[in-house]
Amino acid sequence: MAKIDALFKELITRKGSDLHISEGQPAKIRVHGGIHAIREENLTHDEMESMMTEICDQRAWDRYTAKGDLDFAYEMDDDNRFRCNYFKQNKGYGAVFRIIPTKIATLEQLGIPPVVKRFGEMRSGLVLVTGPTGSGKSTTLAALIDYVNSNYNRHIITVEEPIEFVHRNKRSIITQREVPIQTPTFADGLRAALREDADIVLVGEMRDLETISLALTAAETGLLVFGTLHTNNARKTVDRLVDVFPSDQQSQVRTMLSASLRGVVAQLLMKKSDGKGRVAVNEILVATPAVSAIIREGATQKLTDVITGGASLGMQFMDQAIWAQLQSGAVTPFEAYMKAIDKTRFRKFLPKEMAETMSDG
């Protein structure tokens, strides 16, 4: 048993979500949003190094000591996995560990609109799941991969940093590769997938020109590519993909994207009004001939009208999804206002004093 497992067991017993350890401070856990110390003594340099090196591959540790940051996953036992983030802080070493659910929720359980299943049924193209950090992108993608795994015979390759959800083979064959342990970068993993007889490739993060360029090429050549971006709606997603490239290449990229993009699922998490957990809300763009033409022209401001008129195809705006949650009472007017894009629509539901403060701000 690793030394740090005792702290993980304390986290699990107290039904916490995250363990925080930092040199010069006591170990702390997050439970229901609040952070509490679980021992009085400060962690020493030797304690930190001993706990951190014991669960970390030597090559990854060398990378951490050189660069100051590292992400990976640690499996304590069959029922408990953790996403690990190592960093350096002013007093020395630091790390945060988040419990990863071992059971993969279904798209229905997550409340994801049914149209998203159609993206998993496609044979080629690019599907993007987007949203800020901590918006549940990995959870939604895991549910989508599990849907394909349960219903179709495919070879699915995932390139992740770190591997969060572990998939068992059902009807599909699943190969999971972790950056930087099994492949140096997302681009390297994606490039290799082109030679590994894959049907579907999941790229954990499309953060640089090389990865995005390879993803577009893979989608054009017959692979179904799932990727993530830190954008919060469909229009910004298309703009971000194009803007990564030098200006002299953008026209060609728009043409490639117009041919290969199949859909965008933007996601936010909203606090429930009863204080018990969070609910996912989604903006959904489904590629149509009109969407392809708009991308090719570079007129992404027109996507608003296409999404508005595309309800019969399963399209929806983020604010429509937020509105539905507010009407059902699932979220408070304040939460709806804070997460909405067009805030004027939601301001009138705020208590009078709060609405005045918000308009002043």
PDB file of N, CA, C and O in Angstrom, residues 225-268:
ATOM      1  N   VAL A 225     -13.326  11.844 -35.306  1.00  0.00           N
ATOM      2  CA  VAL A 225     -12.447  12.440 -34.293  1.00  0.00           C
ATOM      3  C   VAL A 225     -13.298  13.199 -33.274  1.00  0.00           C
ATOM      4  O   VAL A 225     -14.072  14.088 -33.645  1.00  0.00           O
ATOM      5  N   PHE A 226     -13.151  12.839 -32.009  1.00  0.00           N
ATOM      6  CA  PHE A 226     -13.760  13.607 -30.913  1.00  0.00           C
ATOM      7  C   PHE A 226     -12.649  14.432 -30.272  1.00  0.00           C
ATOM      8  O   PHE A 226     -11.574  13.905 -29.963  1.00  0.00           O
ATOM      9  N   GLY A 227     -12.905  15.712 -30.048  1.00  0.00           N
ATOM     10  CA  GLY A 227     -11.896  16.556 -29.416  1.00  0.00           C
ATOM     11  C   GLY A 227     -12.538  17.530 -28.448  1.00  0.00           C
ATOM     12  O   GLY A 227     -13.760  17.709 -28.443  1.00  0.00           O
ATOM     13  N   THR A 228     -11.712  18.156 -27.609  1.00  0.00           N
ATOM     14  CA  THR A 228     -12.220  19.164 -26.677  1.00  0.00           C
ATOM     15  C   THR A 228     -11.479  20.483 -26.863  1.00  0.00           C
ATOM     16  O   THR A 228     -10.310  20.512 -27.267  1.00  0.00           O
ATOM     17  N   LEU A 229     -12.198  21.567 -26.570  1.00  0.00           N
ATOM     18  CA  LEU A 229     -11.622  22.918 -26.581  1.00  0.00           C
ATOM     19  C   LEU A 229     -12.195  23.685 -25.395  1.00  0.00           C
ATOM     20  O   LEU A 229     -13.304  23.387 -24.937  1.00  0.00           O
ATOM     21  N   HIS A 230     -11.464  24.701 -24.930  1.00  0.00           N
ATOM     22  CA  HIS A 230     -11.947  25.516 -23.802  1.00  0.00           C
ATOM     23  C   HIS A 230     -12.713  26.731 -24.319  1.00  0.00           C
ATOM     24  O   HIS A 230     -12.391  27.873 -23.997  1.00  0.00           O
ATOM     25  N   THR A 231     -13.736  26.480 -25.137  1.00  0.00           N
ATOM     26  CA  THR A 231     -14.600  27.563 -25.615  1.00  0.00           C
ATOM     27  C   THR A 231     -16.004  27.300 -25.086  1.00  0.00           C
ATOM     28  O   THR A 231     -16.350  26.154 -24.806  1.00  0.00           O
ATOM     29  N   ASN A 232     -16.823  28.357 -24.956  1.00  0.00           N
ATOM     30  CA  ASN A 232     -18.116  28.107 -24.310  1.00  0.00           C
ATOM     31  C   ASN A 232     -19.336  28.241 -25.208  1.00  0.00           C
ATOM     32  O   ASN A 232     -20.459  28.201 -24.727  1.00  0.00           O
ATOM     33  N   ASN A 233     -19.130  28.399 -26.532  1.00  0.00           N
ATOM     34  CA  ASN A 233     -20.274  28.258 -27.443  1.00  0.00           C
ATOM     35  C   ASN A 233     -19.766  27.868 -28.829  1.00  0.00           C
ATOM     36  O   ASN A 233     -18.558  27.857 -29.097  1.00  0.00           O
ATOM     37  N   ALA A 234     -20.705  27.545 -29.721  1.00  0.00           N
ATOM     38  CA  ALA A 234     -20.356  26.994 -31.034  1.00  0.00           C
ATOM     39  C   ALA A 234     -19.592  28.001 -31.898  1.00  0.00           C
ATOM     40  O   ALA A 234     -18.602  27.659 -32.544  1.00  0.00           O
ATOM     41  N   ARG A 235     -20.062  29.255 -31.877  1.00  0.00           N
ATOM     42  CA  ARG A 235     -19.413  30.264 -32.720  1.00  0.00           C
ATOM     43  C   ARG A 235     -17.947  30.464 -32.324  1.00  0.00           C
ATOM     44  O   ARG A 235     -17.051  30.489 -33.168  1.00  0.00           O
ATOM     45  N   LYS A 236     -17.702  30.603 -31.007  1.00  0.00           N
ATOM     46  CA  LYS A 236     -16.318  30.800 -30.538  1.00  0.00           C
ATOM     47  C   LYS A 236     -15.447  29.584 -30.861  1.00  0.00           C
ATOM     48  O   LYS A 236     -14.244  29.716 -31.090  1.00  0.00           O
ATOM     49  N   THR A 237     -16.054  28.401 -30.866  1.00  0.00           N
ATOM     50  CA  THR A 237     -15.313  27.175 -31.163  1.00  0.00           C
ATOM     51  C   THR A 237     -14.793  27.195 -32.598  1.00  0.00           C
ATOM     52  O   THR A 237     -13.612  26.922 -32.853  1.00  0.00           O
ATOM     53  N   VAL A 238     -15.665  27.535 -33.539  1.00  0.00           N
ATOM     54  CA  VAL A 238     -15.260  27.600 -34.947  1.00  0.00           C
ATOM     55  C   VAL A 238     -14.184  28.673 -35.126  1.00  0.00           C
ATOM     56  O   VAL A 238     -13.154  28.450 -35.783  1.00  0.00           O
ATOM     57  N   ASP A 239     -14.396  29.843 -34.521  1.00  0.00           N
ATOM     58  CA  ASP A 239     -13.415  30.931 -34.638  1.00  0.00           C
ATOM     59  C   ASP A 239     -12.049  30.518 -34.067  1.00  0.00           C
ATOM     60  O   ASP A 239     -11.011  30.804 -34.675  1.00  0.00           O
ATOM     61  N   ARG A 240     -12.062  29.850 -32.911  1.00  0.00           N
ATOM     62  CA  ARG A 240     -10.799  29.430 -32.269  1.00  0.00           C
ATOM     63  C   ARG A 240     -10.021  28.469 -33.169  1.00  0.00           C
ATOM     64  O   ARG A 240      -8.811  28.606 -33.334  1.00  0.00           O
ATOM     65  N   LEU A 241     -10.722  27.494 -33.771  1.00  0.00           N
ATOM     66  CA  LEU A 241     -10.048  26.518 -34.628  1.00  0.00           C
ATOM     67  C   LEU A 241      -9.366  27.197 -35.813  1.00  0.00           C
ATOM     68  O   LEU A 241      -8.248  26.839 -36.172  1.00  0.00           O
ATOM     69  N   VAL A 242     -10.035  28.176 -36.390  1.00  0.00           N
ATOM     70  CA  VAL A 242      -9.481  28.860 -37.564  1.00  0.00           C
ATOM     71  C   VAL A 242      -8.361  29.812 -37.152  1.00  0.00           C
ATOM     72  O   VAL A 242      -7.310  29.880 -37.793  1.00  0.00           O
ATOM     73  N   ASP A 243      -8.563  30.526 -36.036  1.00  0.00           N
ATOM     74  CA  ASP A 243      -7.605  31.563 -35.610  1.00  0.00           C
ATOM     75  C   ASP A 243      -6.254  31.006 -35.170  1.00  0.00           C
ATOM     76  O   ASP A 243      -5.265  31.746 -35.131  1.00  0.00           O
ATOM     77  N   VAL A 244      -6.199  29.733 -34.842  1.00  0.00           N
ATOM     78  CA  VAL A 244      -4.922  29.103 -34.447  1.00  0.00           C
ATOM     79  C   VAL A 244      -3.927  29.130 -35.610  1.00  0.00           C
ATOM     80  O   VAL A 244      -2.724  29.184 -35.411  1.00  0.00           O
ATOM     81  N   PHE A 245      -4.449  29.114 -36.835  1.00  0.00           N
ATOM     82  CA  PHE A 245      -3.590  29.021 -38.013  1.00  0.00           C
ATOM     83  C   PHE A 245      -3.137  30.405 -38.482  1.00  0.00           C
ATOM     84  O   PHE A 245      -3.833  31.403 -38.283  1.00  0.00           O
ATOM     85  N   PRO A 246      -1.952  30.478 -39.141  1.00  0.00           N
ATOM     86  CA  PRO A 246      -1.502  31.755 -39.719  1.00  0.00           C
ATOM     87  C   PRO A 246      -2.537  32.257 -40.731  1.00  0.00           C
ATOM     88  O   PRO A 246      -3.234  31.454 -41.363  1.00  0.00           O
ATOM     89  N   SER A 247      -2.618  33.576 -40.909  1.00  0.00           N
ATOM     90  CA  SER A 247      -3.676  34.169 -41.740  1.00  0.00           C
ATOM     91  C   SER A 247      -3.667  33.643 -43.175  1.00  0.00           C
ATOM     92  O   SER A 247      -4.716  33.487 -43.789  1.00  0.00           O
ATOM     93  N   ASP A 248      -2.480  33.320 -43.708  1.00  0.00           N
ATOM     94  CA  ASP A 248      -2.437  32.858 -45.105  1.00  0.00           C
ATOM     95  C   ASP A 248      -2.969  31.427 -45.266  1.00  0.00           C
ATOM     96  O   ASP A 248      -3.203  30.975 -46.381  1.00  0.00           O
ATOM     97  N   GLN A 249      -3.169  30.712 -44.146  1.00  0.00           N
ATOM     98  CA  GLN A 249      -3.708  29.344 -44.224  1.00  0.00           C
ATOM     99  C   GLN A 249      -5.195  29.273 -43.842  1.00  0.00           C
ATOM    100  O   GLN A 249      -5.834  28.241 -44.001  1.00  0.00           O
ATOM    101  N   GLN A 250      -5.744  30.378 -43.350  1.00  0.00           N
ATOM    102  CA  GLN A 250      -7.080  30.309 -42.751  1.00  0.00           C
ATOM    103  C   GLN A 250      -8.179  29.994 -43.749  1.00  0.00           C
ATOM    104  O   GLN A 250      -9.141  29.289 -43.424  1.00  0.00           O
ATOM    105  N   SER A 251      -8.054  30.460 -44.985  1.00  0.00           N
ATOM    106  CA  SER A 251      -9.066  30.166 -45.994  1.00  0.00           C
ATOM    107  C   SER A 251      -9.126  28.667 -46.269  1.00  0.00           C
ATOM    108  O   SER A 251     -10.211  28.071 -46.333  1.00  0.00           O
ATOM    109  N   GLN A 252      -7.955  28.041 -46.379  1.00  0.00           N
ATOM    110  CA  GLN A 252      -7.897  26.584 -46.614  1.00  0.00           C
ATOM    111  C   GLN A 252      -8.453  25.823 -45.410  1.00  0.00           C
ATOM    112  O   GLN A 252      -9.171  24.832 -45.564  1.00  0.00           O
ATOM    113  N   VAL A 253      -8.142  26.309 -44.207  1.00  0.00           N
ATOM    114  CA  VAL A 253      -8.621  25.647 -42.982  1.00  0.00           C
ATOM    115  C   VAL A 253     -10.142  25.731 -42.894  1.00  0.00           C
ATOM    116  O   VAL A 253     -10.814  24.756 -42.538  1.00  0.00           O
ATOM    117  N   ARG A 254     -10.699  26.898 -43.246  1.00  0.00           N
ATOM    118  CA  ARG A 254     -12.164  27.033 -43.242  1.00  0.00           C
ATOM    119  C   ARG A 254     -12.807  26.029 -44.194  1.00  0.00           C
ATOM    120  O   ARG A 254     -13.838  25.427 -43.876  1.00  0.00           O
ATOM    121  N   THR A 255     -12.178  25.827 -45.352  1.00  0.00           N
ATOM    122  CA  THR A 255     -12.697  24.855 -46.323  1.00  0.00           C
ATOM    123  C   THR A 255     -12.650  23.441 -45.746  1.00  0.00           C
ATOM    124  O   THR A 255     -13.625  22.680 -45.848  1.00  0.00           O
ATOM    125  N   MET A 256     -11.514  23.089 -45.121  1.00  0.00           N
ATOM    126  CA  MET A 256     -11.380  21.759 -44.495  1.00  0.00           C
ATOM    127  C   MET A 256     -12.404  21.578 -43.381  1.00  0.00           C
ATOM    128  O   MET A 256     -13.069  20.545 -43.280  1.00  0.00           O
ATOM    129  N   LEU A 257     -12.540  22.607 -42.539  1.00  0.00           N
ATOM    130  CA  LEU A 257     -13.455  22.521 -41.396  1.00  0.00           C
ATOM    131  C   LEU A 257     -14.909  22.436 -41.867  1.00  0.00           C
ATOM    132  O   LEU A 257     -15.708  21.689 -41.307  1.00  0.00           O
ATOM    133  N   SER A 258     -15.233  23.175 -42.917  1.00  0.00           N
ATOM    134  CA  SER A 258     -16.612  23.158 -43.426  1.00  0.00           C
ATOM    135  C   SER A 258     -16.993  21.764 -43.926  1.00  0.00           C
ATOM    136  O   SER A 258     -18.149  21.356 -43.849  1.00  0.00           O
ATOM    137  N   ALA A 259     -15.987  21.022 -44.424  1.00  0.00           N
ATOM    138  CA  ALA A 259     -16.257  19.674 -44.942  1.00  0.00           C
ATOM    139  C   ALA A 259     -16.274  18.615 -43.836  1.00  0.00           C
ATOM    140  O   ALA A 259     -16.999  17.629 -43.930  1.00  0.00           O
ATOM    141  N   SER A 260     -15.483  18.840 -42.771  1.00  0.00           N
ATOM    142  CA  SER A 260     -15.316  17.754 -41.788  1.00  0.00           C
ATOM    143  C   SER A 260     -16.084  17.942 -40.485  1.00  0.00           C
ATOM    144  O   SER A 260     -16.347  16.969 -39.778  1.00  0.00           O
ATOM    145  N   LEU A 261     -16.464  19.187 -40.132  1.00  0.00           N
ATOM    146  CA  LEU A 261     -17.144  19.386 -38.846  1.00  0.00           C
ATOM    147  C   LEU A 261     -18.530  18.739 -38.867  1.00  0.00           C
ATOM    148  O   LEU A 261     -19.331  18.985 -39.772  1.00  0.00           O
ATOM    149  N   ARG A 262     -18.814  17.911 -37.867  1.00  0.00           N
ATOM    150  CA  ARG A 262     -20.124  17.254 -37.759  1.00  0.00           C
ATOM    151  C   ARG A 262     -20.990  17.893 -36.677  1.00  0.00           C
ATOM    152  O   ARG A 262     -22.204  17.851 -36.745  1.00  0.00           O
ATOM    153  N   GLY A 263     -20.340  18.447 -35.652  1.00  0.00           N
ATOM    154  CA  GLY A 263     -21.133  19.077 -34.614  1.00  0.00           C
ATOM    155  C   GLY A 263     -20.287  19.625 -33.490  1.00  0.00           C
ATOM    156  O   GLY A 263     -19.107  19.275 -33.330  1.00  0.00           O
ATOM    157  N   VAL A 264     -20.899  20.530 -32.713  1.00  0.00           N
ATOM    158  CA  VAL A 264     -20.269  21.101 -31.514  1.00  0.00           C
ATOM    159  C   VAL A 264     -21.251  20.944 -30.357  1.00  0.00           C
ATOM    160  O   VAL A 264     -22.432  21.279 -30.489  1.00  0.00           O
ATOM    161  N   VAL A 265     -20.753  20.411 -29.246  1.00  0.00           N
ATOM    162  CA  VAL A 265     -21.541  20.304 -28.013  1.00  0.00           C
ATOM    163  C   VAL A 265     -20.819  21.152 -26.974  1.00  0.00           C
ATOM    164  O   VAL A 265     -19.786  20.747 -26.436  1.00  0.00           O
ATOM    165  N   ALA A 266     -21.324  22.371 -26.724  1.00  0.00           N
ATOM    166  CA  ALA A 266     -20.732  23.232 -25.693  1.00  0.00           C
ATOM    167  C   ALA A 266     -21.443  22.934 -24.371  1.00  0.00           C
ATOM    168  O   ALA A 266     -22.648  22.700 -24.358  1.00  0.00           O
ATOM    169  N   GLN A 267     -20.697  22.914 -23.280  1.00  0.00           N
ATOM    170  CA  GLN A 267     -21.288  22.500 -21.999  1.00  0.00           C
ATOM    171  C   GLN A 267     -20.883  23.410 -20.849  1.00  0.00           C
ATOM    172  O   GLN A 267     -19.744  23.868 -20.768  1.00  0.00           O
ATOM    173  N   LEU A 268     -21.849  23.669 -19.967  1.00  0.00           N
ATOM    174  CA  LEU A 268     -21.607  24.352 -18.696  1.00  0.00           C
ATOM    175  C   LEU A 268     -22.252  23.520 -17.592  1.00  0.00           C
ATOM    176  O   LEU A 268     -23.225  22.797 -17.838  1.00  0.00           O
TER     177      LEU A 268
END
